[in-house]
Amino acid sequence: MSDPSDWRVLIVDDDPDNVGVLELVLEFHNATTRVAASGQQCLDMLGEEMPTLLLVDIQMPGMTGYELLEEIRKHAAWRDLPVVAVTAHAMRGDADRILQAGFDGYISKPVDVASLVDNLQGILEASETHE
C-alpha cells in the first residue's frame, strides 16, 4: 500500500489551514482525501467508508485526538486502522507520549510538505508488518 494513489485518507482537524495543506500535498500525489472537522464526525464517517489511514489533530474541541483514538480502538473493525497524530505538540517527549498512547505515527506541525508522503509511507509499511 505504498503507492499514494491507492490511499484513502481521512483528515481529522478543525483548522481549515492545516486541512488545506494536507489535502494539497496528498491530492498532488493522487491520494483520495476526506475531511472530518471533529472526532464525532470522524466516527460517523468511519461507518460509511474505511480509509487507508487517519491523520488526526490532537487538539480539537469536543473530543481530543487521544479520545478519538480510544473510541476507534474499541471497535474491532477499526482496531488495526493506522492512525497518525498530526500535531503542534512538538516539545521533547511529545512524540514518545503520542506513540505510547497508541498512535501509529507522529507528524509535527507545521507539516514538512517535502517529507509528508515519505513519512506516511514508512508509517503504513510499519503498520502492515505488525498486523
Tab-separated table of N, CA and C in Angstrom:
chain	number	residue	atom	x	y	z
A	1	MET	N	0.843	-1.201	0.000
A	1	MET	CA	0.000	0.000	0.000
A	1	MET	C	0.874	1.246	0.000
A	2	SER	N	2.057	1.150	-0.578
A	2	SER	CA	2.963	2.292	-0.524
A	2	SER	C	2.730	3.304	-1.647
A	3	ASP	N	1.847	3.007	-2.597
A	3	ASP	CA	1.547	3.949	-3.667
A	3	ASP	C	0.450	4.905	-3.195
A	4	PRO	N	0.779	6.182	-3.015
A	4	PRO	CA	-0.222	7.127	-2.505
A	4	PRO	C	-1.500	7.196	-3.331
A	5	SER	N	-1.435	6.858	-4.608
A	5	SER	CA	-2.653	6.915	-5.423
A	5	SER	C	-3.671	5.849	-4.999
A	6	ASP	N	-3.237	4.882	-4.188
A	6	ASP	CA	-4.147	3.865	-3.653
A	6	ASP	C	-4.704	4.245	-2.285
A	7	TRP	N	-4.237	5.349	-1.721
A	7	TRP	CA	-4.635	5.733	-0.364
A	7	TRP	C	-5.976	6.438	-0.338
A	8	ARG	N	-6.748	6.139	0.698
A	8	ARG	CA	-7.948	6.885	1.056
A	8	ARG	C	-7.672	7.437	2.454
A	9	VAL	N	-7.444	8.744	2.534
A	9	VAL	CA	-7.012	9.370	3.779
A	9	VAL	C	-8.145	10.205	4.359
A	10	LEU	N	-8.443	9.953	5.625
A	10	LEU	CA	-9.415	10.769	6.344
A	10	LEU	C	-8.634	11.703	7.256
A	11	ILE	N	-8.741	12.998	6.981
A	11	ILE	CA	-8.068	14.038	7.759
A	11	ILE	C	-9.049	14.522	8.819
A	12	VAL	N	-8.629	14.465	10.081
A	12	VAL	CA	-9.493	14.892	11.182
A	12	VAL	C	-8.829	16.090	11.852
A	13	ASP	N	-9.336	17.278	11.522
A	13	ASP	CA	-8.731	18.511	12.020
A	13	ASP	C	-9.773	19.616	11.895
A	14	ASP	N	-9.836	20.489	12.898
A	14	ASP	CA	-10.811	21.576	12.871
A	14	ASP	C	-10.240	22.866	12.299
A	15	ASP	N	-8.966	22.866	11.896
A	15	ASP	CA	-8.334	24.066	11.355
A	15	ASP	C	-8.258	23.968	9.831
A	16	PRO	N	-9.017	24.810	9.126
A	16	PRO	CA	-9.047	24.736	7.656
A	16	PRO	C	-7.672	24.914	7.004
A	17	ASP	N	-6.792	25.716	7.599
A	17	ASP	CA	-5.465	25.910	7.014
A	17	ASP	C	-4.652	24.621	7.061
A	18	ASN	N	-4.687	23.934	8.205
A	18	ASN	CA	-3.967	22.662	8.330
A	18	ASN	C	-4.538	21.624	7.375
A	19	VAL	N	-5.845	21.569	7.290
A	19	VAL	CA	-6.505	20.627	6.378
A	19	VAL	C	-6.088	20.925	4.946
A	20	GLY	N	-6.073	22.198	4.579
A	20	GLY	CA	-5.737	22.582	3.214
A	20	GLY	C	-4.344	22.134	2.805
A	21	VAL	N	-3.372	22.283	3.706
A	21	VAL	CA	-2.003	21.861	3.398
A	21	VAL	C	-1.956	20.353	3.186
A	22	LEU	N	-2.571	19.599	4.094
A	22	LEU	CA	-2.563	18.138	3.981
A	22	LEU	C	-3.258	17.683	2.699
A	23	GLU	N	-4.426	18.260	2.430
A	23	GLU	CA	-5.160	17.897	1.208
A	23	GLU	C	-4.342	18.201	-0.042
A	24	LEU	N	-3.731	19.367	-0.079
A	24	LEU	CA	-2.960	19.776	-1.251
A	24	LEU	C	-1.830	18.785	-1.538
A	25	VAL	N	-1.073	18.432	-0.510
A	25	VAL	CA	0.054	17.521	-0.699
A	25	VAL	C	-0.441	16.132	-1.087
A	26	LEU	N	-1.432	15.623	-0.381
A	26	LEU	CA	-1.921	14.267	-0.656
A	26	LEU	C	-2.579	14.176	-2.030
A	27	GLU	N	-3.371	15.160	-2.388
A	27	GLU	CA	-4.032	15.130	-3.688
A	27	GLU	C	-3.028	15.322	-4.827
A	28	PHE	N	-1.933	16.038	-4.575
A	28	PHE	CA	-0.862	16.147	-5.564
A	28	PHE	C	-0.302	14.760	-5.891
A	29	HIS	N	-0.285	13.881	-4.886
A	29	HIS	CA	0.203	12.508	-5.061
A	29	HIS	C	-0.934	11.541	-5.404
A	30	ASN	N	-2.074	12.095	-5.796
A	30	ASN	CA	-3.244	11.340	-6.253
A	30	ASN	C	-3.920	10.494	-5.179
A	31	ALA	N	-3.696	10.830	-3.913
A	31	ALA	CA	-4.432	10.163	-2.841
A	31	ALA	C	-5.841	10.751	-2.783
A	32	THR	N	-6.778	9.949	-2.350
A	32	THR	CA	-8.150	10.410	-2.145
A	32	THR	C	-8.264	10.899	-0.705
A	33	THR	N	-8.802	12.090	-0.512
A	33	THR	CA	-8.930	12.630	0.839
A	33	THR	C	-10.378	12.953	1.168
A	34	ARG	N	-10.674	12.791	2.437
A	34	ARG	CA	-11.938	13.265	3.000
A	34	ARG	C	-11.585	13.985	4.291
A	35	VAL	N	-12.489	14.844	4.759
A	35	VAL	CA	-12.200	15.662	5.930
A	35	VAL	C	-13.322	15.547	6.945
A	36	ALA	N	-12.916	15.362	8.203
A	36	ALA	CA	-13.837	15.431	9.335
A	36	ALA	C	-13.351	16.565	10.224
A	37	ALA	N	-14.244	17.468	10.593
A	37	ALA	CA	-13.853	18.626	11.401
A	37	ALA	C	-13.912	18.341	12.895
A	38	SER	N	-14.343	17.119	13.264
A	38	SER	CA	-14.427	16.767	14.681
A	38	SER	C	-14.265	15.264	14.841
A	39	GLY	N	-13.999	14.861	16.071
A	39	GLY	CA	-13.888	13.437	16.361
A	39	GLY	C	-15.180	12.699	16.087
A	40	GLN	N	-16.304	13.295	16.470
A	40	GLN	CA	-17.586	12.634	16.246
A	40	GLN	C	-17.879	12.484	14.759
A	41	GLN	N	-17.569	13.509	13.980
A	41	GLN	CA	-17.768	13.415	12.530
A	41	GLN	C	-16.892	12.306	11.956
A	42	CYS	N	-15.681	12.160	12.467
A	42	CYS	CA	-14.790	11.085	12.018
A	42	CYS	C	-15.423	9.728	12.286
A	43	LEU	N	-15.932	9.527	13.494
A	43	LEU	CA	-16.555	8.242	13.838
A	43	LEU	C	-17.732	7.949	12.915
A	44	ASP	N	-18.526	8.973	12.624
A	44	ASP	CA	-19.659	8.798	11.707
A	44	ASP	C	-19.166	8.402	10.310
A	45	MET	N	-18.100	9.035	9.854
A	45	MET	CA	-17.580	8.764	8.514
A	45	MET	C	-16.930	7.380	8.425
A	46	LEU	N	-16.336	6.917	9.518
A	46	LEU	CA	-15.736	5.580	9.520
A	46	LEU	C	-16.794	4.505	9.295
A	47	GLY	N	-18.004	4.776	9.719
A	47	GLY	CA	-19.092	3.841	9.493
A	47	GLY	C	-19.518	3.773	8.036
A	48	GLU	N	-19.177	4.792	7.262
A	48	GLU	CA	-19.557	4.857	5.850
A	48	GLU	C	-18.504	4.232	4.929
A	49	GLU	N	-17.240	4.523	5.203
A	49	GLU	CA	-16.165	4.058	4.319
A	49	GLU	C	-14.876	3.943	5.122
A	50	MET	N	-14.193	2.809	4.974
A	50	MET	CA	-12.946	2.577	5.698
A	50	MET	C	-11.778	3.210	4.942
A	51	PRO	N	-11.079	4.164	5.563
A	51	PRO	CA	-9.920	4.760	4.912
A	51	PRO	C	-8.691	3.870	5.043
A	52	THR	N	-7.649	4.229	4.306
A	52	THR	CA	-6.356	3.567	4.423
A	52	THR	C	-5.678	3.991	5.716
A	53	LEU	N	-5.824	5.283	6.044
A	53	LEU	CA	-5.271	5.800	7.284
A	53	LEU	C	-5.983	7.069	7.695
A	54	LEU	N	-5.818	7.397	8.972
A	54	LEU	CA	-6.361	8.635	9.525
A	54	LEU	C	-5.217	9.558	9.889
A	55	LEU	N	-5.384	10.843	9.612
A	55	LEU	CA	-4.478	11.876	10.098
A	55	LEU	C	-5.275	12.693	11.100
A	56	VAL	N	-4.879	12.644	12.362
A	56	VAL	CA	-5.697	13.188	13.445
A	56	VAL	C	-4.959	14.278	14.208
A	57	ASP	N	-5.596	15.438	14.313
A	57	ASP	CA	-5.094	16.511	15.162
A	57	ASP	C	-5.317	16.108	16.624
A	58	ILE	N	-4.390	16.445	17.486
A	58	ILE	CA	-4.523	16.113	18.903
A	58	ILE	C	-5.448	17.100	19.611
A	59	GLN	N	-5.292	18.384	19.325
A	59	GLN	CA	-6.060	19.431	19.998
A	59	GLN	C	-7.292	19.793	19.188
A	60	MET	N	-8.422	19.189	19.529
A	60	MET	CA	-9.680	19.547	18.868
A	60	MET	C	-10.728	19.779	19.942
A	61	PRO	N	-11.665	20.688	19.685
A	61	PRO	CA	-12.742	20.895	20.659
A	61	PRO	C	-13.686	19.696	20.676
A	62	GLY	N	-14.271	19.443	21.826
A	62	GLY	CA	-15.248	18.360	21.939
A	62	GLY	C	-14.617	17.029	22.235
A	63	MET	N	-13.776	16.545	21.364
A	63	MET	CA	-13.116	15.246	21.517
A	63	MET	C	-11.671	15.405	21.053
A	64	THR	N	-10.739	15.184	21.949
A	64	THR	CA	-9.331	15.307	21.568
A	64	THR	C	-8.928	14.141	20.670
A	65	GLY	N	-7.776	14.257	20.061
A	65	GLY	CA	-7.244	13.163	19.255
A	65	GLY	C	-7.035	11.901	20.085
A	66	TYR	N	-6.630	12.074	21.329
A	66	TYR	CA	-6.443	10.921	22.221
A	66	TYR	C	-7.776	10.204	22.471
A	67	GLU	N	-8.814	10.992	22.738
A	67	GLU	CA	-10.140	10.404	22.978
A	67	GLU	C	-10.673	9.721	21.726
A	68	LEU	N	-10.440	10.329	20.570
A	68	LEU	CA	-10.865	9.730	19.309
A	68	LEU	C	-10.159	8.394	19.097
A	69	LEU	N	-8.859	8.360	19.331
A	69	LEU	CA	-8.111	7.116	19.175
A	69	LEU	C	-8.679	6.027	20.090
A	70	GLU	N	-8.998	6.395	21.307
A	70	GLU	CA	-9.562	5.438	22.262
A	70	GLU	C	-10.883	4.863	21.733
A	71	GLU	N	-11.724	5.721	21.178
A	71	GLU	CA	-13.009	5.259	20.621
A	71	GLU	C	-12.780	4.338	19.419
A	72	ILE	N	-11.845	4.699	18.558
A	72	ILE	CA	-11.556	3.897	17.368
A	72	ILE	C	-11.089	2.506	17.767
A	73	ARG	N	-10.189	2.430	18.735
A	73	ARG	CA	-9.614	1.138	19.132
A	73	ARG	C	-10.621	0.222	19.830
A	74	LYS	N	-11.753	0.768	20.267
A	74	LYS	CA	-12.806	-0.050	20.897
A	74	LYS	C	-13.545	-0.912	19.873
A	75	HIS	N	-13.507	-0.519	18.602
A	75	HIS	CA	-14.257	-1.206	17.546
A	75	HIS	C	-13.350	-2.194	16.816
A	76	ALA	N	-13.747	-3.441	16.790
A	76	ALA	CA	-12.938	-4.488	16.162
A	76	ALA	C	-12.614	-4.165	14.700
A	77	ALA	N	-13.570	-3.611	13.982
A	77	ALA	CA	-13.369	-3.330	12.556
A	77	ALA	C	-12.331	-2.232	12.324
A	78	TRP	N	-12.113	-1.378	13.321
A	78	TRP	CA	-11.208	-0.245	13.166
A	78	TRP	C	-9.909	-0.423	13.946
A	79	ARG	N	-9.792	-1.487	14.696
A	79	ARG	CA	-8.679	-1.662	15.634
A	79	ARG	C	-7.305	-1.558	14.960
A	80	ASP	N	-7.181	-2.067	13.739
A	80	ASP	CA	-5.890	-2.069	13.053
A	80	ASP	C	-5.720	-0.908	12.067
A	81	LEU	N	-6.663	-0.002	12.056
A	81	LEU	CA	-6.592	1.161	11.174
A	81	LEU	C	-5.418	2.053	11.600
A	82	PRO	N	-4.473	2.335	10.690
A	82	PRO	CA	-3.370	3.218	11.062
A	82	PRO	C	-3.867	4.634	11.365
A	83	VAL	N	-3.517	5.125	12.553
A	83	VAL	CA	-3.913	6.460	12.996
A	83	VAL	C	-2.638	7.249	13.294
A	84	VAL	N	-2.480	8.360	12.579
A	84	VAL	CA	-1.280	9.188	12.690
A	84	VAL	C	-1.661	10.523	13.319
A	85	ALA	N	-0.966	10.886	14.385
A	85	ALA	CA	-1.172	12.191	15.018
A	85	ALA	C	-0.445	13.249	14.197
A	86	VAL	N	-1.162	14.308	13.874
A	86	VAL	CA	-0.570	15.459	13.196
A	86	VAL	C	-0.810	16.630	14.137
A	87	THR	N	0.256	17.087	14.786
A	87	THR	CA	0.048	17.982	15.905
A	87	THR	C	1.130	19.040	16.070
A	88	ALA	N	0.746	20.126	16.697
A	88	ALA	CA	1.705	21.171	17.040
A	88	ALA	C	2.450	20.823	18.325
A	89	HIS	N	2.080	19.736	18.978
A	89	HIS	CA	2.796	19.278	20.176
A	89	HIS	C	4.151	18.740	19.723
A	90	ALA	N	5.152	19.589	19.755
A	90	ALA	CA	6.456	19.211	19.216
A	90	ALA	C	7.582	19.432	20.226
A	91	MET	N	7.244	19.408	21.490
A	91	MET	CA	8.266	19.544	22.528
A	91	MET	C	8.913	18.185	22.766
A	92	ARG	N	10.059	18.201	23.407
A	92	ARG	CA	10.755	16.958	23.724
A	92	ARG	C	9.809	16.044	24.518
A	93	GLY	N	9.705	14.813	24.091
A	93	GLY	CA	8.860	13.848	24.781
A	93	GLY	C	7.450	13.732	24.222
A	94	ASP	N	6.986	14.742	23.473
A	94	ASP	CA	5.622	14.690	22.939
A	94	ASP	C	5.435	13.516	21.987
A	95	ALA	N	6.391	13.306	21.092
A	95	ALA	CA	6.265	12.198	20.133
A	95	ALA	C	6.195	10.869	20.880
A	96	ASP	N	7.025	10.694	21.887
A	96	ASP	CA	7.004	9.441	22.662
A	96	ASP	C	5.666	9.240	23.343
A	97	ARG	N	5.122	10.308	23.956
A	97	ARG	CA	3.817	10.208	24.631
A	97	ARG	C	2.720	9.832	23.642
A	98	ILE	N	2.771	10.434	22.460
A	98	ILE	CA	1.753	10.180	21.439
A	98	ILE	C	1.838	8.731	20.956
A	99	LEU	N	3.037	8.259	20.698
A	99	LEU	CA	3.207	6.875	20.240
A	99	LEU	C	2.849	5.882	21.348
A	100	GLN	N	3.188	6.189	22.587
A	100	GLN	CA	2.832	5.314	23.704
A	100	GLN	C	1.325	5.256	23.918
A	101	ALA	N	0.625	6.311	23.521
A	101	ALA	CA	-0.831	6.332	23.648
A	101	ALA	C	-1.496	5.415	22.623
A	102	GLY	N	-0.727	4.962	21.623
A	102	GLY	CA	-1.279	4.025	20.652
A	102	GLY	C	-1.366	4.521	19.226
A	103	PHE	N	-0.939	5.761	18.988
A	103	PHE	CA	-0.915	6.241	17.606
A	103	PHE	C	0.155	5.475	16.835
A	104	ASP	N	-0.079	5.282	15.550
A	104	ASP	CA	0.864	4.547	14.706
A	104	ASP	C	1.993	5.421	14.192
A	105	GLY	N	1.810	6.718	14.275
A	105	GLY	CA	2.825	7.632	13.801
A	105	GLY	C	2.583	9.025	14.328
A	106	TYR	N	3.571	9.882	14.101
A	106	TYR	CA	3.563	11.246	14.633
A	106	TYR	C	4.150	12.167	13.572
A	107	ILE	N	3.434	13.220	13.243
A	107	ILE	CA	3.925	14.242	12.322
A	107	ILE	C	3.681	15.588	12.983
A	108	SER	N	4.741	16.397	13.080
A	108	SER	CA	4.603	17.684	13.755
A	108	SER	C	4.154	18.767	12.776
A	109	LYS	N	3.452	19.757	13.333
A	109	LYS	CA	3.050	20.943	12.589
A	109	LYS	C	4.060	22.038	12.911
A	110	PRO	N	4.368	22.914	11.983
A	110	PRO	CA	3.849	22.872	10.614
A	110	PRO	C	4.396	21.657	9.866
A	111	VAL	N	3.554	21.105	9.031
A	111	VAL	CA	3.886	19.891	8.290
A	111	VAL	C	4.989	20.179	7.283
A	112	ASP	N	5.980	19.308	7.250
A	112	ASP	CA	7.042	19.388	6.241
A	112	ASP	C	6.485	18.737	4.974
A	113	VAL	N	6.030	19.580	4.040
A	113	VAL	CA	5.358	19.052	2.848
A	113	VAL	C	6.279	18.190	1.991
A	114	ALA	N	7.578	18.461	2.032
A	114	ALA	CA	8.519	17.702	1.209
A	114	ALA	C	8.664	16.256	1.677
A	115	SER	N	8.461	16.010	2.982
A	115	SER	CA	8.665	14.652	3.501
A	115	SER	C	7.369	13.976	3.948
A	116	LEU	N	6.232	14.645	3.830
A	116	LEU	CA	4.976	14.094	4.342
A	116	LEU	C	4.662	12.715	3.763
A	117	VAL	N	4.658	12.587	2.459
A	117	VAL	CA	4.269	11.324	1.829
A	117	VAL	C	5.259	10.220	2.182
A	118	ASP	N	6.550	10.529	2.175
A	118	ASP	CA	7.551	9.523	2.565
A	118	ASP	C	7.333	9.063	4.008
A	119	ASN	N	7.057	10.021	4.900
A	119	ASN	CA	6.802	9.665	6.297
A	119	ASN	C	5.574	8.766	6.418
A	120	LEU	N	4.511	9.100	5.705
A	120	LEU	CA	3.286	8.288	5.764
A	120	LEU	C	3.526	6.903	5.172
A	121	GLN	N	4.316	6.829	4.099
A	121	GLN	CA	4.638	5.518	3.525
A	121	GLN	C	5.357	4.649	4.553
A	122	GLY	N	6.303	5.218	5.267
A	122	GLY	CA	7.027	4.482	6.294
A	122	GLY	C	6.111	4.007	7.412
A	123	ILE	N	5.197	4.868	7.823
A	123	ILE	CA	4.249	4.503	8.874
A	123	ILE	C	3.334	3.370	8.402
A	124	LEU	N	2.841	3.474	7.170
A	124	LEU	CA	1.973	2.421	6.639
A	124	LEU	C	2.709	1.095	6.512
A	125	GLU	N	3.939	1.142	6.033
A	125	GLU	CA	4.712	-0.098	5.893
A	125	GLU	C	4.975	-0.722	7.255
A	126	ALA	N	5.264	0.088	8.261
A	126	ALA	CA	5.499	-0.436	9.607
A	126	ALA	C	4.219	-1.038	10.183
A	127	SER	N	3.076	-0.410	9.919
A	127	SER	CA	1.825	-0.943	10.464
A	127	SER	C	1.433	-2.243	9.770
A	128	GLU	N	1.796	-2.379	8.487
A	128	GLU	CA	1.498	-3.636	7.769
A	128	GLU	C	2.317	-4.796	8.309
A	129	THR	N	3.516	-4.534	8.774
A	129	THR	CA	4.353	-5.604	9.309
A	129	THR	C	3.921	-6.022	10.703
A	130	HIS	N	3.126	-5.181	11.371
A	130	HIS	CA	2.657	-5.509	12.718
A	130	HIS	C	1.314	-6.211	12.723
A	131	GLU	N	0.689	-6.338	11.562
A	131	GLU	CA	-0.639	-6.982	11.502
A	131	GLU	C	-0.547	-8.477	11.671
